[in-house]
Amino acid sequence: MKYSLVAEYFDKLEGTRGRLQMTEILSSLFKETPRSDLPVLAYLMQGKLRPDYEGVELGIAEKLALRALSMASGRTAEEVKDAYVKSGDIGTAAQILLKGSGGRGRQGSLTSEPLTLRRVYDSLLTIAKTSGGGSIDSKLKELVSLLNDATPLEAKYILRTAMGVLRLGVADYTMLDAAAVALLGDKAKRKVLESAYNVTSDLGFVIGVAAEHGLAGVEKIRLQVGKPIRPMLAERLESAQAIRDKIGKPVAAEYKLDGERLQMHKDGEKVELFSRRLERITLHYPDAVKFVKEHVKSRKAVLEGEVVAINADTGEYLPFQELMHRRRKHGIEETMKQYPVAVNFFDALFVDGKDITGQPYVRRRAELERVVEVTEFTRPIPAKMVETVEEMEKFMELAITEGCEGIVAKKPDGVYRAGAREFTWIKLKREYSSELTDTIDLVIIGAFHGRGRRTGVYGAYLLAAYDAERKMFPSVTKIGTGFSDANLERFPKMLKPCESMVKPPNVESKLVPDIWYRPKVVIETIASELTLSPTYPAAMDAIRKGSGLALRFPKFTGRIRDEKGPGDATTVKELVEMYGLQKRSQSVQR
Ligand code: ATP
């Protein structure tokens, strides 16, 4: 398939807002795409090259993109930078600069062929996989060669994709809608595609199966040991009473430990571990791998649990921060001894070769208790069936005394719904000193120069929530409190690769920081409350016309959420819900 056709469709999509219209455009793109190219197209549209769990990272540095553009257009570095800063977008800059330079086959390569989707994809994959000495030069060469053969419109999308700032505004479910229409001939079949996507976490794969084998093929897609399933998530409520009212009785209350979520896949002697954002993290926890091998009494199983740092002498849980010492690639053996961990299992999705996600909680819990051996380092997470609000509160107190964050209340007859955040699981956290009980995970999108003691380092950061509907990052707060000196030193270095001379195209903010960052790093914050604000665009018009939501007295908790990607940050929808909960608990207190 010619890449020019893809670029034309991308251009059309960019100018479209309504979901229905988008679905129409997309489904005609899917119909025009040869079957074998569909998986690749789907990844590119997600702004990816492979499913997340394979860890192939797109997103070349800004500098490299500018150098490539300068070489391909024959313009000076200054001219390129000017065009970039003026237009605020690498794609637009490319389009403008290349227009004057003769289009395809510039640089004298008269024989150049039109670009195909495959060639663009393969080159981007080569770039993403190149690392080590001399890698900058090889990446540059590959990118320039693509740009030399590209029309200005093609170059626009190639560069945006390469930098990881392609912004088509197409949500995953819109793509599933379009695939249902184009490949299965019925929009209602989107549900089947969606559940296949949720159990495989691989949109390209699902769309490929739909194209090659139709509905029957997609219906056969099941949870596979070795491929991570999108995790089920918890809603939040403000009190045990509210939870009882929502779930009824009894409620299955479980400890909520503050560690890292692990999805553990066991196939005989082979064990793989996946994180909350579905990255393969097997190598981080050789001890957890050993525990699963030795203490899970099922040959083929997928279990979920929380891995927590423990005090080796007493077995007590340690705070989450201790676990972060384990997030490293080297010297694992040594750190493993220094920071031992325990695994607390909380769900069984696949046992003895059988997918049990469709079974109710009580059955899955029974299976979990059957297969997980209780040892010093492994056990099913403490759980209790509670009938009354008082019982639930007692259990919560017990959990907190034992070092937990709170409890997760689960509906006894609830099935495991991959990728869903519903009231089947509800988290109830310990009251913090501030009024908002839950923390909010936000993405860093900018920084402001510091004054006084903070001269020379950044004094405050601009943070955004995630608008999942539009795949945008609207700002919600400026934050300067809660940073240790060590963090103030560390942050600029950590954020360096995300620096951007212009406001990234997927960011929305009226406030203009001294430096912009491409949305990548997620940090945990706590605030006294959520307030309406005309300054911040998150949830604009959702509660009141002309106002968005902002954090009041925000504070960084000290926790960088490595296990979350920008798309896992607190969403605008969640903020609106939290605002509603806060109103409710305020009126109860009055
Ligand atoms: P998200 O809800 O998006 O996962 P989060 O990590 O901020 O975001 P938390 O408030 O930490 O959400 O609550 C959900 C997380 O709690 C789970 O992802 C899991 O890591 C952890 N957890 C701890 N104990 C349990 C339990 N018993 N059942 C389910 N999850 C648990």
Tab-separated table of N, CA and C in Angstrom, residues 62-135:
chain	number	residue	atom	x	y	z
A	62	GLU	N	14.122	15.492	19.738
A	62	GLU	CA	13.788	16.662	18.928
A	62	GLU	C	14.972	17.075	18.041
A	63	LYS	N	16.161	17.083	18.649
A	63	LYS	CA	17.367	17.529	17.925
A	63	LYS	C	17.617	16.701	16.681
A	64	LEU	N	17.451	15.388	16.831
A	64	LEU	CA	17.708	14.479	15.728
A	64	LEU	C	16.703	14.721	14.591
A	65	ALA	N	15.444	14.940	14.964
A	65	ALA	CA	14.416	15.196	13.952
A	65	ALA	C	14.761	16.481	13.188
A	66	LEU	N	15.207	17.489	13.912
A	66	LEU	CA	15.528	18.764	13.262
A	66	LEU	C	16.730	18.605	12.324
A	67	ARG	N	17.717	17.817	12.770
A	67	ARG	CA	18.892	17.604	11.904
A	67	ARG	C	18.494	16.870	10.639
A	68	ALA	N	17.644	15.871	10.785
A	68	ALA	CA	17.215	15.101	9.613
A	68	ALA	C	16.474	16.012	8.637
A	69	LEU	N	15.635	16.870	9.192
A	69	LEU	CA	14.866	17.760	8.338
A	69	LEU	C	15.784	18.747	7.623
A	70	SER	N	16.795	19.191	8.326
A	70	SER	CA	17.737	20.117	7.711
A	70	SER	C	18.460	19.431	6.551
A	71	MET	N	18.890	18.186	6.759
A	71	MET	CA	19.599	17.480	5.693
A	71	MET	C	18.685	17.193	4.504
A	72	ALA	N	17.453	16.823	4.781
A	72	ALA	CA	16.550	16.467	3.680
A	72	ALA	C	16.085	17.692	2.907
A	73	SER	N	15.993	18.831	3.574
A	73	SER	CA	15.456	20.007	2.891
A	73	SER	C	16.558	20.902	2.346
A	74	GLY	N	17.798	20.629	2.769
A	74	GLY	CA	18.904	21.464	2.337
A	74	GLY	C	18.885	22.846	2.985
A	75	ARG	N	18.098	23.010	4.037
A	75	ARG	CA	18.074	24.296	4.743
A	75	ARG	C	19.032	24.263	5.926
A	76	THR	N	19.430	25.455	6.380
A	76	THR	CA	20.357	25.498	7.509
A	76	THR	C	19.628	25.113	8.797
A	77	ALA	N	20.436	24.776	9.808
A	77	ALA	CA	19.856	24.397	11.105
A	77	ALA	C	19.005	25.540	11.661
A	78	GLU	N	19.482	26.757	11.477
A	78	GLU	CA	18.759	27.942	11.973
A	78	GLU	C	17.381	28.051	11.313
A	79	GLU	N	17.379	27.896	9.988
A	79	GLU	CA	16.112	28.013	9.238
A	79	GLU	C	15.109	26.962	9.704
A	80	VAL	N	15.635	25.758	9.919
A	80	VAL	CA	14.755	24.663	10.330
A	80	VAL	C	14.185	24.938	11.718
A	81	LYS	N	15.065	25.374	12.621
A	81	LYS	CA	14.611	25.647	13.985
A	81	LYS	C	13.549	26.761	13.977
A	82	ASP	N	13.798	27.794	13.170
A	82	ASP	CA	12.829	28.906	13.078
A	82	ASP	C	11.455	28.415	12.643
A	83	ALA	N	11.476	27.617	11.568
A	83	ALA	CA	10.195	27.130	11.037
A	83	ALA	C	9.478	26.277	12.080
A	84	TYR	N	10.263	25.497	12.813
A	84	TYR	CA	9.698	24.610	13.844
A	84	TYR	C	9.085	25.429	14.974
A	85	VAL	N	9.854	26.376	15.482
A	85	VAL	CA	9.364	27.157	16.618
A	85	VAL	C	8.162	28.011	16.194
A	86	LYS	N	8.231	28.573	14.981
A	86	LYS	CA	7.124	29.429	14.516
A	86	LYS	C	5.836	28.635	14.342
A	87	SER	N	5.953	27.455	13.713
A	87	SER	CA	4.718	26.689	13.454
A	87	SER	C	4.308	25.886	14.680
A	88	GLY	N	5.253	25.622	15.573
A	88	GLY	CA	4.930	24.873	16.786
A	88	GLY	C	4.737	23.389	16.524
A	89	ASP	N	5.142	22.907	15.364
A	89	ASP	CA	4.908	21.489	15.067
A	89	ASP	C	5.914	20.999	14.024
A	90	ILE	N	6.540	19.890	14.307
A	90	ILE	CA	7.565	19.349	13.414
A	90	ILE	C	6.974	18.986	12.049
A	91	GLY	N	5.738	18.508	12.048
A	91	GLY	CA	5.095	18.094	10.802
A	91	GLY	C	4.854	19.272	9.880
A	92	THR	N	4.292	20.338	10.443
A	92	THR	CA	4.022	21.534	9.641
A	92	THR	C	5.331	22.121	9.137
A	93	ALA	N	6.351	22.138	9.990
A	93	ALA	CA	7.645	22.679	9.566
A	93	ALA	C	8.172	21.879	8.372
A	94	ALA	N	8.051	20.560	8.451
A	94	ALA	CA	8.537	19.712	7.364
A	94	ALA	C	7.789	20.003	6.072
A	95	GLN	N	6.490	20.155	6.204
A	95	GLN	CA	5.670	20.400	5.025
A	95	GLN	C	6.089	21.704	4.336
A	96	ILE	N	6.294	22.744	5.157
A	96	ILE	CA	6.669	24.041	4.599
A	96	ILE	C	8.053	23.982	3.949
A	97	LEU	N	9.010	23.404	4.668
A	97	LEU	CA	10.387	23.433	4.176
A	97	LEU	C	10.604	22.547	2.950
A	98	LEU	N	9.889	21.436	2.914
A	98	LEU	CA	10.118	20.515	1.802
A	98	LEU	C	9.365	20.927	0.543
A	99	LYS	N	8.365	21.763	0.706
A	99	LYS	CA	7.593	22.206	-0.468
A	99	LYS	C	8.508	22.843	-1.489
A	100	GLY	N	9.451	23.630	-0.981
A	100	GLY	CA	10.343	24.336	-1.891
A	100	GLY	C	11.415	23.449	-2.497
A	101	SER	N	11.520	22.209	-2.028
A	101	SER	CA	12.707	21.458	-2.462
A	101	SER	C	12.384	20.302	-3.399
A	102	GLY	N	11.287	20.434	-4.075
A	102	GLY	CA	11.072	19.529	-5.195
A	102	GLY	C	10.373	18.212	-4.952
A	103	GLY	N	9.932	17.947	-3.761
A	103	GLY	CA	9.156	16.733	-3.504
A	103	GLY	C	9.980	15.483	-3.626
A	104	ARG	N	9.286	14.380	-3.974
A	104	ARG	CA	9.931	13.069	-3.989
A	104	ARG	C	11.178	13.056	-4.862
A	105	GLY	N	12.153	12.299	-4.422
A	105	GLY	CA	13.344	12.139	-5.240
A	105	GLY	C	14.282	13.316	-5.161
A	106	ARG	N	14.113	14.169	-4.122
A	106	ARG	CA	15.062	15.274	-3.983
A	106	ARG	C	16.427	14.680	-3.689
A	107	GLN	N	17.425	15.503	-3.611
A	107	GLN	CA	18.802	15.050	-3.397
A	107	GLN	C	19.259	14.228	-4.605
A	108	GLY	N	18.666	14.507	-5.714
A	108	GLY	CA	19.160	13.907	-6.943
A	108	GLY	C	18.816	12.442	-7.176
A	109	SER	N	18.107	11.796	-6.243
A	109	SER	CA	17.814	10.375	-6.472
A	109	SER	C	16.589	10.259	-7.374
A	110	LEU	N	16.826	10.451	-8.664
A	110	LEU	CA	15.720	10.516	-9.616
A	110	LEU	C	14.929	9.222	-9.706
A	111	THR	N	15.594	8.139	-9.318
A	111	THR	CA	14.950	6.847	-9.467
A	111	THR	C	14.013	6.525	-8.310
A	112	SER	N	13.917	7.430	-7.344
A	112	SER	CA	13.213	7.050	-6.120
A	112	SER	C	11.780	6.571	-6.372
A	113	GLU	N	11.433	5.543	-5.662
A	113	GLU	CA	10.108	4.918	-5.773
A	113	GLU	C	9.150	5.599	-4.822
A	114	PRO	N	7.853	5.565	-5.094
A	114	PRO	CA	6.921	6.075	-4.084
A	114	PRO	C	7.061	5.263	-2.799
A	115	LEU	N	6.884	5.939	-1.675
A	115	LEU	CA	7.014	5.245	-0.395
A	115	LEU	C	5.836	4.306	-0.168
A	116	THR	N	6.136	3.153	0.410
A	116	THR	CA	5.032	2.270	0.796
A	116	THR	C	4.879	2.323	2.315
A	117	LEU	N	3.700	1.905	2.776
A	117	LEU	CA	3.431	1.847	4.205
A	117	LEU	C	4.478	0.950	4.876
A	118	ARG	N	4.779	-0.175	4.234
A	118	ARG	CA	5.751	-1.132	4.776
A	118	ARG	C	7.122	-0.514	4.961
A	119	ARG	N	7.545	0.232	3.933
A	119	ARG	CA	8.892	0.785	4.018
A	119	ARG	C	8.970	1.781	5.183
A	120	VAL	N	7.939	2.632	5.299
A	120	VAL	CA	7.935	3.607	6.381
A	120	VAL	C	7.967	2.877	7.720
A	121	TYR	N	7.130	1.873	7.831
A	121	TYR	CA	7.040	1.128	9.091
A	121	TYR	C	8.372	0.429	9.417
A	122	ASP	N	8.919	-0.255	8.405
A	122	ASP	CA	10.168	-0.989	8.656
A	122	ASP	C	11.296	-0.043	9.063
A	123	SER	N	11.352	1.126	8.391
A	123	SER	CA	12.408	2.081	8.744
A	123	SER	C	12.227	2.584	10.165
A	124	LEU	N	10.980	2.911	10.526
A	124	LEU	CA	10.740	3.408	11.883
A	124	LEU	C	11.092	2.337	12.919
A	125	LEU	N	10.810	1.095	12.553
A	125	LEU	CA	11.130	-0.012	13.475
A	125	LEU	C	12.650	-0.150	13.619
A	126	THR	N	13.350	-0.035	12.497
A	126	THR	CA	14.817	-0.098	12.554
A	126	THR	C	15.343	1.016	13.451
A	127	ILE	N	14.794	2.227	13.273
A	127	ILE	CA	15.242	3.367	14.077
A	127	ILE	C	14.995	3.093	15.560
A	128	ALA	N	13.807	2.587	15.863
A	128	ALA	CA	13.459	2.355	17.271
A	128	ALA	C	14.342	1.287	17.903
A	129	LYS	N	14.782	0.336	17.083
A	129	LYS	CA	15.551	-0.772	17.658
A	129	LYS	C	17.057	-0.521	17.665
A	130	THR	N	17.484	0.581	17.028
A	130	THR	CA	18.916	0.863	16.982
A	130	THR	C	19.366	1.475	18.290
A	131	SER	N	20.403	0.901	18.879
A	131	SER	CA	20.918	1.511	20.104
A	131	SER	C	22.420	1.267	20.175
A	132	GLY	N	23.057	1.869	21.163
A	132	GLY	CA	24.492	1.656	21.352
A	132	GLY	C	25.328	2.631	20.546
A	133	GLY	N	26.632	2.395	20.495
A	133	GLY	CA	27.578	3.300	19.838
A	133	GLY	C	27.213	3.512	18.377
A	134	GLY	N	27.307	4.756	17.932
A	134	GLY	CA	27.041	5.069	16.526
A	134	GLY	C	25.577	5.028	16.168
A	135	SER	N	24.710	4.829	17.162
A	135	SER	CA	23.302	4.666	16.818
A	135	SER	C	22.676	5.967	16.320
